[in-house]
Tab-separated table of C-alpha atoms in Angstrom:
chain	number	residue	atom	x	y	z
A	1	UNK	CA	-46.033	-58.196	-13.499
A	2	UNK	CA	-47.053	-54.850	-14.788
A	3	UNK	CA	-50.232	-54.890	-14.121
A	4	UNK	CA	-53.600	-52.926	-17.112
A	5	UNK	CA	-55.694	-50.839	-15.111
A	6	UNK	CA	-59.138	-50.068	-16.895
A	7	UNK	CA	-60.858	-47.106	-15.211
A	8	UNK	CA	-65.520	-47.329	-15.266
A	9	UNK	CA	-64.802	-43.565	-16.449
A	10	UNK	CA	-68.355	-41.117	-16.174
A	11	UNK	CA	-67.147	-38.815	-18.521
A	12	UNK	CA	-67.564	-36.469	-15.374
A	13	UNK	CA	-65.119	-33.541	-14.928
A	14	UNK	CA	-62.931	-34.669	-12.537
A	15	UNK	CA	-62.733	-38.110	-13.821
A	16	UNK	CA	-61.502	-36.641	-17.292
A	17	UNK	CA	-59.163	-34.643	-15.425
A	18	UNK	CA	-58.136	-37.836	-13.209
A	19	UNK	CA	-57.663	-40.622	-15.687
A	20	UNK	CA	-57.415	-38.428	-19.407
A	21	UNK	CA	-56.234	-35.791	-18.703
A	22	UNK	CA	-53.653	-35.672	-16.170
A	23	UNK	CA	-49.990	-36.526	-15.453
A	24	UNK	CA	-52.498	-39.887	-13.958
A	25	UNK	CA	-53.181	-40.408	-17.045
A	26	UNK	CA	-50.781	-43.015	-18.172
A	27	UNK	CA	-50.916	-44.990	-15.297
A	28	UNK	CA	-54.482	-46.295	-16.815
A	29	UNK	CA	-54.546	-48.634	-19.114
A	30	UNK	CA	-57.874	-48.533	-20.915
A	31	UNK	CA	-60.800	-46.195	-20.261
A	32	UNK	CA	-64.280	-48.298	-19.997
A	33	UNK	CA	-67.110	-45.341	-20.140
A	34	UNK	CA	-69.631	-46.951	-17.781
A	35	UNK	CA	-72.542	-46.428	-20.151
A	36	UNK	CA	-70.526	-49.164	-22.604
A	37	UNK	CA	-69.627	-51.356	-19.055
A	38	UNK	CA	-72.538	-54.049	-19.507
A	39	UNK	CA	-71.653	-55.037	-23.158
A	40	UNK	CA	-67.554	-54.284	-22.072
A	41	UNK	CA	-65.134	-56.570	-22.144
A	42	UNK	CA	-62.322	-57.136	-20.159
A	43	UNK	CA	-60.015	-59.956	-20.886
A	44	UNK	CA	-56.677	-57.948	-20.233
A	45	UNK	CA	-57.511	-56.399	-17.622
A	46	UNK	CA	-56.030	-56.984	-14.397
A	47	UNK	CA	-57.454	-54.404	-12.202
A	48	UNK	CA	-60.872	-52.770	-11.888
A	49	UNK	CA	-60.480	-49.778	-10.741
A	50	UNK	CA	-64.154	-48.111	-9.845
A	51	UNK	CA	-63.898	-44.373	-9.511
A	52	UNK	CA	-65.482	-41.724	-7.298
A	53	UNK	CA	-68.444	-40.955	-7.643
A	54	UNK	CA	-69.752	-43.304	-10.121
A	55	UNK	CA	-73.168	-43.437	-11.628
A	56	UNK	CA	-75.178	-45.517	-9.188
A	57	UNK	CA	-77.835	-46.718	-11.412
A	58	UNK	CA	-75.376	-47.681	-14.186
A	59	UNK	CA	-73.056	-49.338	-11.222
A	60	UNK	CA	-75.946	-51.397	-9.606
A	61	UNK	CA	-76.604	-52.771	-12.554
A	62	UNK	CA	-72.805	-54.187	-12.990
A	63	UNK	CA	-72.409	-56.011	-9.720
A	64	UNK	CA	-72.883	-59.339	-10.851
A	65	UNK	CA	-69.801	-58.304	-13.604
A	66	UNK	CA	-67.865	-56.996	-11.358
A	67	UNK	CA	-68.136	-59.996	-8.798
A	68	UNK	CA	-67.978	-62.280	-11.811
A	69	UNK	CA	-64.275	-60.197	-12.904
A	70	UNK	CA	-62.929	-60.669	-9.651
A	71	UNK	CA	-63.891	-63.613	-9.157
A	72	UNK	CA	-62.074	-64.945	-11.839
A	73	UNK	CA	-59.854	-63.734	-10.626
A	74	UNK	CA	-59.392	-59.760	-11.062
A	75	UNK	CA	-57.996	-56.701	-8.632
A	76	UNK	CA	-61.079	-54.573	-8.040
A	77	UNK	CA	-60.318	-51.079	-6.434
A	78	UNK	CA	-63.092	-49.106	-5.236
A	79	UNK	CA	-62.697	-45.608	-3.896
A	80	UNK	CA	-64.550	-43.363	-1.727
A	81	UNK	CA	-68.081	-43.801	-0.140
A	82	UNK	CA	-69.895	-45.850	-1.722
A	83	UNK	CA	-73.574	-45.431	-2.487
A	84	UNK	CA	-75.375	-48.567	-1.683
A	85	UNK	CA	-73.907	-51.631	-0.185
A	86	UNK	CA	-72.213	-53.729	-2.680
A	87	UNK	CA	-68.869	-54.647	-1.828
A	88	UNK	CA	-68.347	-58.381	-0.571
A	89	UNK	CA	-68.395	-58.180	3.027
A	90	UNK	CA	-67.713	-55.225	4.430
A	91	UNK	CA	-70.031	-53.823	7.172
A	92	UNK	CA	-70.210	-50.283	5.781
A	93	UNK	CA	-70.601	-47.932	8.176
A	94	UNK	CA	-71.491	-43.908	7.933
A	95	UNK	CA	-70.174	-41.249	9.713
A	96	UNK	CA	-70.298	-37.669	9.155
A	97	UNK	CA	-67.351	-36.719	7.396
A	98	UNK	CA	-64.291	-34.892	9.075
A	99	UNK	CA	-63.290	-32.146	7.320
A	100	UNK	CA	-62.269	-30.054	10.068
A	101	UNK	CA	-60.049	-31.735	11.681
A	102	UNK	CA	-56.912	-29.623	11.204
A	103	UNK	CA	-58.135	-27.052	12.116
A	104	UNK	CA	-58.891	-28.252	15.443
A	105	UNK	CA	-56.305	-26.615	18.510
A	106	UNK	CA	-55.246	-30.181	18.400
A	107	UNK	CA	-54.963	-31.191	15.191
A	108	UNK	CA	-55.847	-35.200	14.894
A	109	UNK	CA	-56.309	-36.391	11.233
A	110	UNK	CA	-58.158	-39.569	13.343
A	111	UNK	CA	-56.505	-42.001	10.919
A	112	UNK	CA	-53.583	-45.090	11.635
A	113	UNK	CA	-51.241	-46.494	9.910
A	114	UNK	CA	-52.459	-50.362	10.614
A	115	UNK	CA	-49.941	-52.223	8.254
A	116	UNK	CA	-46.577	-50.183	8.013
A	117	UNK	CA	-44.396	-52.994	6.081
A	118	UNK	CA	-47.240	-53.341	3.518
A	119	UNK	CA	-45.416	-52.408	0.003
A	120	UNK	CA	-47.342	-49.433	-0.213
A	121	UNK	CA	-46.612	-47.300	2.357
A	122	UNK	CA	-42.482	-49.030	2.783
A	123	UNK	CA	-42.069	-47.678	-0.954
A	124	UNK	CA	-44.869	-45.536	-2.541
A	125	UNK	CA	-46.893	-43.562	0.183
A	126	UNK	CA	-47.250	-41.745	3.699
A	127	UNK	CA	-49.935	-41.836	5.445
A	128	UNK	CA	-50.134	-38.005	5.864
A	129	UNK	CA	-49.814	-38.606	2.024
A	130	UNK	CA	-53.683	-40.381	2.752
A	131	UNK	CA	-54.666	-37.798	5.125
A	132	UNK	CA	-57.845	-35.607	4.095
A	133	UNK	CA	-61.181	-36.077	5.212
A	134	UNK	CA	-63.389	-39.346	5.375
A	135	UNK	CA	-66.412	-40.295	4.890
A	136	UNK	CA	-66.795	-43.575	7.280
A	137	UNK	CA	-65.484	-46.743	7.591
A	138	UNK	CA	-65.767	-50.725	6.823
A	139	UNK	CA	-66.026	-53.675	9.175
A	140	UNK	CA	-64.080	-56.248	6.569
A	141	UNK	CA	-64.301	-60.282	7.834
A	142	UNK	CA	-60.852	-61.277	10.474
A	143	UNK	CA	-58.435	-62.403	8.018
A	144	UNK	CA	-58.726	-59.460	5.197
A	145	UNK	CA	-55.255	-57.701	5.639
A	146	UNK	CA	-56.288	-53.230	6.491
A	147	UNK	CA	-53.525	-50.756	5.460
A	148	UNK	CA	-54.923	-47.559	6.767
A	149	UNK	CA	-57.834	-47.009	9.381
A	150	UNK	CA	-59.650	-45.020	11.926
A	151	UNK	CA	-58.752	-44.401	15.900
A	152	UNK	CA	-61.117	-46.774	16.794
A	153	UNK	CA	-60.407	-50.484	14.029
A	154	UNK	CA	-62.625	-48.874	11.411
A	155	UNK	CA	-60.991	-49.666	7.996
A	156	UNK	CA	-60.735	-46.876	5.099
A	157	UNK	CA	-58.578	-48.950	3.645
A	158	UNK	CA	-58.257	-52.433	3.553
A	159	UNK	CA	-57.712	-55.525	0.683
A	160	UNK	CA	-59.739	-58.381	0.998
A	161	UNK	CA	-58.109	-61.542	-0.631
A	162	UNK	CA	-61.556	-63.943	1.147
A	163	UNK	CA	-64.825	-63.095	-0.319
A	164	UNK	CA	-64.283	-64.053	-3.711
A	165	UNK	CA	-61.879	-66.110	-5.393
A	166	UNK	CA	-60.401	-62.513	-6.797
A	167	UNK	CA	-58.499	-59.303	-4.803
A	168	UNK	CA	-60.722	-55.965	-3.347
A	169	UNK	CA	-59.113	-53.451	-2.159
A	170	UNK	CA	-61.499	-50.461	-1.295
A	171	UNK	CA	-60.826	-47.278	0.198
A	172	UNK	CA	-63.409	-44.459	1.375
A	173	UNK	CA	-61.115	-41.855	0.813
A	174	UNK	CA	-61.627	-40.287	-2.484
A	175	UNK	CA	-58.269	-38.490	-3.532
A	176	UNK	CA	-59.421	-38.942	-7.848
A	177	UNK	CA	-62.313	-36.810	-6.923
A	178	UNK	CA	-60.224	-34.066	-4.798
A	179	UNK	CA	-57.845	-33.993	-7.653
A	180	UNK	CA	-60.598	-33.988	-9.612
A	181	UNK	CA	-61.909	-31.222	-9.093
A	182	UNK	CA	-58.653	-29.114	-8.314
A	183	UNK	CA	-58.926	-29.589	-4.423
A	184	UNK	CA	-56.398	-30.610	-1.654
A	185	UNK	CA	-52.708	-31.077	-2.519
A	186	UNK	CA	-52.976	-33.894	-0.222
A	187	UNK	CA	-54.639	-36.024	-2.736
A	188	UNK	CA	-51.858	-35.158	-5.681
A	189	UNK	CA	-49.249	-36.664	-3.123
A	190	UNK	CA	-52.033	-40.338	-2.050
A	191	UNK	CA	-52.187	-41.058	-6.882
A	192	UNK	CA	-48.367	-40.085	-7.064
A	193	UNK	CA	-48.195	-43.067	-5.068
A	194	UNK	CA	-51.231	-45.033	-5.574
A	195	UNK	CA	-50.854	-45.270	-9.248
A	196	UNK	CA	-47.479	-46.438	-9.835
A	197	UNK	CA	-47.836	-48.817	-7.179
A	198	UNK	CA	-51.295	-50.194	-8.474
A	199	UNK	CA	-49.280	-50.919	-11.532
A	200	UNK	CA	-45.960	-52.398	-10.408
A	201	UNK	CA	-46.257	-52.904	-7.057
A	202	UNK	CA	-47.072	-56.021	-3.850
A	203	UNK	CA	-50.836	-55.967	-4.112
B	1	UNK	CA	-94.828	-17.211	-18.317
B	2	UNK	CA	-93.833	-19.842	-15.191
B	3	UNK	CA	-90.351	-21.529	-15.088
B	4	UNK	CA	-90.359	-25.317	-15.882
B	5	UNK	CA	-87.523	-26.319	-14.195
B	6	UNK	CA	-85.406	-29.938	-15.732
B	7	UNK	CA	-82.362	-30.774	-14.147
B	8	UNK	CA	-80.123	-33.512	-14.535
B	9	UNK	CA	-79.149	-35.878	-12.225
B	10	UNK	CA	-75.408	-37.835	-13.122
B	11	UNK	CA	-75.867	-40.007	-10.809
B	12	UNK	CA	-73.046	-39.617	-8.481
B	13	UNK	CA	-73.302	-39.783	-5.628
B	14	UNK	CA	-72.466	-36.210	-3.551
B	15	UNK	CA	-75.424	-35.138	-7.092
B	16	UNK	CA	-77.768	-37.181	-4.223
B	17	UNK	CA	-78.244	-35.357	-1.141
B	18	UNK	CA	-81.951	-34.224	-1.151
B	19	UNK	CA	-83.887	-31.945	-3.090
B	20	UNK	CA	-83.399	-28.617	-1.026
B	21	UNK	CA	-86.109	-26.111	-1.041
B	22	UNK	CA	-84.738	-24.468	-3.803
B	23	UNK	CA	-84.503	-26.978	-6.117
B	24	UNK	CA	-88.522	-28.408	-4.524
B	25	UNK	CA	-89.542	-28.458	-8.126
B	26	UNK	CA	-87.060	-29.276	-10.275
B	27	UNK	CA	-87.890	-31.693	-12.467
B	28	UNK	CA	-85.271	-34.495	-11.683
B	29	UNK	CA	-84.350	-36.649	-14.751
B	30	UNK	CA	-81.079	-39.305	-15.357
B	31	UNK	CA	-78.811	-37.755	-17.372
B	32	UNK	CA	-79.025	-41.288	-20.083
B	33	UNK	CA	-82.657	-40.287	-19.740
B	34	UNK	CA	-81.923	-37.348	-22.096
B	35	UNK	CA	-82.654	-38.185	-25.371
B	36	UNK	CA	-86.463	-40.366	-24.046
B	37	UNK	CA	-87.877	-37.512	-22.628
B	38	UNK	CA	-90.485	-34.030	-24.138
B	39	UNK	CA	-88.532	-31.492	-23.267
B	40	UNK	CA	-91.019	-29.000	-24.281
B	41	UNK	CA	-92.867	-28.214	-20.796
B	42	UNK	CA	-89.624	-27.316	-19.554
B	43	UNK	CA	-87.811	-23.996	-20.452
B	44	UNK	CA	-84.527	-24.161	-17.009
B	45	UNK	CA	-82.794	-26.850	-18.378
B	46	UNK	CA	-80.058	-27.524	-15.034
B	47	UNK	CA	-77.002	-29.659	-15.611
B	48	UNK	CA	-73.303	-30.419	-12.994
B	49	UNK	CA	-70.299	-31.396	-13.655
B	50	UNK	CA	-70.738	-33.977	-12.599
B	51	UNK	CA	-72.809	-34.724	-15.425
B	52	UNK	CA	-70.557	-37.519	-18.179
B	53	UNK	CA	-69.520	-34.696	-20.440
B	54	UNK	CA	-69.416	-37.572	-23.217
B	55	UNK	CA	-72.446	-37.977	-23.362
B	56	UNK	CA	-73.669	-34.193	-23.150
B	57	UNK	CA	-71.487	-33.459	-26.494
B	58	UNK	CA	-72.606	-36.540	-28.147
B	59	UNK	CA	-76.189	-35.208	-27.938
B	60	UNK	CA	-75.434	-31.739	-27.474
B	61	UNK	CA	-77.827	-30.767	-30.641
B	62	UNK	CA	-81.314	-31.378	-27.991
B	63	UNK	CA	-78.840	-28.459	-26.204
B	64	UNK	CA	-77.980	-26.396	-28.575
B	65	UNK	CA	-82.319	-26.408	-29.336
B	66	UNK	CA	-83.516	-25.677	-26.560
B	67	UNK	CA	-81.758	-22.798	-25.651
B	68	UNK	CA	-83.061	-21.999	-28.891
B	69	UNK	CA	-86.260	-22.488	-28.677
B	70	UNK	CA	-85.947	-19.008	-26.364
B	71	UNK	CA	-85.579	-20.945	-23.130
B	72	UNK	CA	-82.966	-21.144	-19.757
B	73	UNK	CA	-79.868	-23.327	-19.373
B	74	UNK	CA	-76.641	-23.678	-16.118
B	75	UNK	CA	-74.686	-24.852	-15.657
B	76	UNK	CA	-72.607	-25.053	-12.206
B	77	UNK	CA	-68.743	-26.858	-12.654
B	78	UNK	CA	-66.419	-27.356	-15.107
B	79	UNK	CA	-66.133	-27.469	-18.880
B	80	UNK	CA	-64.068	-30.438	-19.977
B	81	UNK	CA	-65.816	-30.797	-23.244
B	82	UNK	CA	-67.393	-29.022	-25.962
B	83	UNK	CA	-71.293	-28.696	-25.650
B	84	UNK	CA	-71.811	-25.350	-23.994
B	85	UNK	CA	-73.170	-23.492	-26.593
B	86	UNK	CA	-70.512	-20.447	-27.052
B	87	UNK	CA	-68.876	-22.340	-23.884
B	88	UNK	CA	-64.769	-22.247	-23.884
B	89	UNK	CA	-63.741	-25.114	-22.274
B	90	UNK	CA	-62.420	-25.141	-18.245
B	91	UNK	CA	-59.139	-22.988	-16.830
B	92	UNK	CA	-57.415	-23.883	-13.709
B	93	UNK	CA	-56.623	-21.190	-11.946
B	94	UNK	CA	-52.788	-21.406	-10.698
B	95	UNK	CA	-52.423	-20.885	-6.765
B	96	UNK	CA	-49.857	-18.802	-5.307
B	97	UNK	CA	-51.916	-18.204	-2.185
B	98	UNK	CA	-55.448	-18.587	-0.537
B	99	UNK	CA	-55.928	-15.330	-1.866
B	100	UNK	CA	-56.127	-16.254	-5.539
B	101	UNK	CA	-59.380	-17.776	-3.739
B	102	UNK	CA	-61.198	-14.375	-3.306
B	103	UNK	CA	-64.152	-14.113	-5.121
B	104	UNK	CA	-65.981	-10.164	-6.446
B	105	UNK	CA	-69.158	-8.837	-7.300
B	106	UNK	CA	-67.725	-7.500	-10.443
B	107	UNK	CA	-71.286	-6.256	-11.697
B	108	UNK	CA	-74.101	-5.991	-8.912
B	109	UNK	CA	-76.810	-8.198	-9.822
B	110	UNK	CA	-80.271	-9.407	-8.915
B	111	UNK	CA	-78.612	-13.027	-7.896
B	112	UNK	CA	-75.742	-11.863	-5.803
B	113	UNK	CA	-78.344	-8.745	-4.108
B	114	UNK	CA	-77.436	-9.068	-0.401
B	115	UNK	CA	-74.949	-12.058	-0.943
B	116	UNK	CA	-71.218	-10.539	0.709
B	117	UNK	CA	-68.113	-11.690	-0.915
B	118	UNK	CA	-66.231	-12.844	1.576
B	119	UNK	CA	-68.947	-15.663	2.042
B	120	UNK	CA	-68.842	-16.721	-0.910
B	121	UNK	CA	-64.463	-16.676	-0.368
B	122	UNK	CA	-64.794	-18.466	2.813
B	123	UNK	CA	-65.505	-21.275	5.131
B	124	UNK	CA	-64.718	-21.528	8.639
B	125	UNK	CA	-61.812	-19.058	7.838
B	126	UNK	CA	-60.695	-21.508	4.404
B	127	UNK	CA	-60.840	-19.997	0.680
B	128	UNK	CA	-61.501	-22.734	-2.195
B	129	UNK	CA	-64.874	-23.945	-2.092
B	130	UNK	CA	-66.580	-21.768	-4.999
B	131	UNK	CA	-64.586	-22.030	-7.949
B	132	UNK	CA	-61.107	-23.028	-8.133
B	133	UNK	CA	-60.870	-21.852	-12.852
B	134	UNK	CA	-62.608	-19.690	-14.788
B	135	UNK	CA	-64.034	-20.663	-18.515
B	136	UNK	CA	-63.031	-17.251	-21.341
B	137	UNK	CA	-66.012	-16.335	-22.018
B	138	UNK	CA	-68.271	-15.938	-25.281
B	139	UNK	CA	-67.438	-11.795	-26.661
B	140	UNK	CA	-71.070	-9.716	-25.137
B	141	UNK	CA	-71.611	-11.357	-21.693
B	142	UNK	CA	-72.297	-10.108	-18.779
B	143	UNK	CA	-69.737	-11.338	-15.820
B	144	UNK	CA	-71.846	-11.664	-12.413
B	145	UNK	CA	-68.243	-12.737	-10.460
B	146	UNK	CA	-64.621	-12.685	-10.377
B	147	UNK	CA	-61.884	-13.976	-9.760
B	148	UNK	CA	-58.377	-11.599	-8.808
B	149	UNK	CA	-56.706	-10.831	-12.289
B	150	UNK	CA	-59.953	-10.312	-13.313
B	151	UNK	CA	-60.637	-13.273	-13.833
B	152	UNK	CA	-64.771	-14.514	-14.478
B	153	UNK	CA	-66.122	-17.388	-13.468
B	154	UNK	CA	-69.714	-16.567	-13.934
B	155	UNK	CA	-71.265	-14.778	-16.580
B	156	UNK	CA	-74.352	-14.786	-18.737
B	157	UNK	CA	-74.579	-15.276	-22.190
B	158	UNK	CA	-77.771	-14.091	-24.493
B	159	UNK	CA	-75.118	-13.796	-27.367
B	160	UNK	CA	-74.157	-17.638	-28.038
B	161	UNK	CA	-77.949	-18.539	-28.541
B	162	UNK	CA	-81.674	-17.501	-28.620
B	163	UNK	CA	-81.856	-17.452	-25.290
B	164	UNK	CA	-80.182	-17.139	-21.998
B	165	UNK	CA	-76.779	-19.785	-20.493
B	166	UNK	CA	-76.075	-18.825	-17.123
B	167	UNK	CA	-72.118	-20.906	-16.497
B	168	UNK	CA	-70.967	-21.254	-13.035
B	169	UNK	CA	-67.570	-22.458	-12.261
B	170	UNK	CA	-68.008	-23.490	-9.434
B	171	UNK	CA	-70.522	-25.913	-7.398
B	172	UNK	CA	-74.453	-25.607	-7.981
B	173	UNK	CA	-75.286	-23.048	-7.325
B	174	UNK	CA	-78.989	-23.929	-6.316
B	175	UNK	CA	-77.205	-25.826	-4.224
B	176	UNK	CA	-76.793	-29.593	-2.765
B	177	UNK	CA	-77.031	-28.897	1.251
B	178	UNK	CA	-79.791	-27.633	3.265
B	179	UNK	CA	-79.276	-24.138	1.905
B	180	UNK	CA	-79.413	-22.903	5.764
B	181	UNK	CA	-76.039	-22.215	6.248
B	182	UNK	CA	-75.970	-18.921	8.192
B	183	UNK	CA	-74.173	-17.243	5.970
B	184	UNK	CA	-75.444	-14.727	2.548
B	185	UNK	CA	-74.208	-17.048	0.629
B	186	UNK	CA	-78.142	-19.060	1.242
B	187	UNK	CA	-79.872	-16.507	-0.257
B	188	UNK	CA	-78.129	-16.821	-3.673
B	189	UNK	CA	-80.110	-20.222	-4.672
B	190	UNK	CA	-83.608	-18.782	-4.031
B	191	UNK	CA	-82.203	-15.941	-5.631
B	192	UNK	CA	-81.229	-17.154	-8.806
B	193	UNK	CA	-84.677	-18.859	-8.763
B	194	UNK	CA	-86.834	-15.815	-9.048
B	195	UNK	CA	-84.139	-14.075	-12.089
B	196	UNK	CA	-85.060	-17.402	-13.950
B	197	UNK	CA	-88.113	-16.032	-14.082
B	198	UNK	CA	-87.718	-13.232	-14.846
B	199	UNK	CA	-85.761	-13.739	-17.244
B	200	UNK	CA	-88.324	-16.357	-18.791
B	201	UNK	CA	-90.549	-14.097	-18.937
B	202	UNK	CA	-88.247	-11.518	-20.384
B	203	UNK	CA	-87.913	-14.246	-23.213
B	204	UNK	CA	-91.190	-15.101	-24.025
B	205	UNK	CA	-92.142	-11.165	-24.437
B	206	UNK	CA	-89.543	-10.788	-26.615
B	207	UNK	CA	-91.227	-13.866	-28.727
B	208	UNK	CA	-95.007	-12.437	-28.360
B	209	UNK	CA	-93.418	-8.148	-29.162
């Protein structure tokens, strides 16, 4: 089944490039201006994507609506560091961003591919496509599926099918922000795998 | 006349990194309140690329009226909708080498006095943080900084309106983080504030003359 993705659209230059005008726009079925999210119908939406750098005040107003969407069997995807705790049982731990690991003598990004057999990493992405920096980690419930983690086990990208009646994919990575800023080539490779997978792959 | 800054808060997490010393006197308002705010008391409007530019387009008349009242508008970011008076949409630079990001001072200006080009271009030896494209300038604009090929990344426009517009195709020139990183770029924020004060005085003087 081809899933229909709706993006909570903030109108920033980053969102504009990534979701509206770039090669990735074709994967997006609908842009919902965040100003209209409270009253928007989510009928027909399979995946609701909440981008990096979303307006925090308006996001707060829509948390219940997003949970209701998930509990109706929908899939919610959240990218980048969140500005407040709102994801289900995520246990966010802030970590200083490792901007400069790749300049070290013995460069280690600190990322581990925890689920190499998952469709996303078997058929769409490599770990290096997901490697630039991370802003922190999640410590989700045990029965969530962690796809990418830090070397001490914190979740950088995970799938939660247990906390609500729907599915959540949460990551501290912010590919849409960097691609939208014309910065960091790995983020482009990430989106080239991630978005087609979101539309057609096995979640 | 004193400069009174008002800044539109775009709501994004990277735009909430606390007030640094440079912007401690800025009035910070949520962007979506723009049409409910009495702007009379303010004379410098600060907007960044995190802002909802569809919303700004819908409210472009408010912005135009503000600048036309002989006031200042400062935009740091990539312009993606047609809300900025005299502004043209962002054009990304084609990058073949890290040298394509090298920043040059096109014309000495008080905002960039004592700021080294290399400090703008490089951060720990890595280039590309400062600007990655440009906005074509209106005729008669004053270009301050360029990328290679005379590509204008920072300009002052005193032509398109009765006020003054400063456009920078990059990160917020006032700085979101603590400005003290011990590079000459630390000078930009305070010098920009000082320039705004002088520019306001000049704009007002022209009115009374």
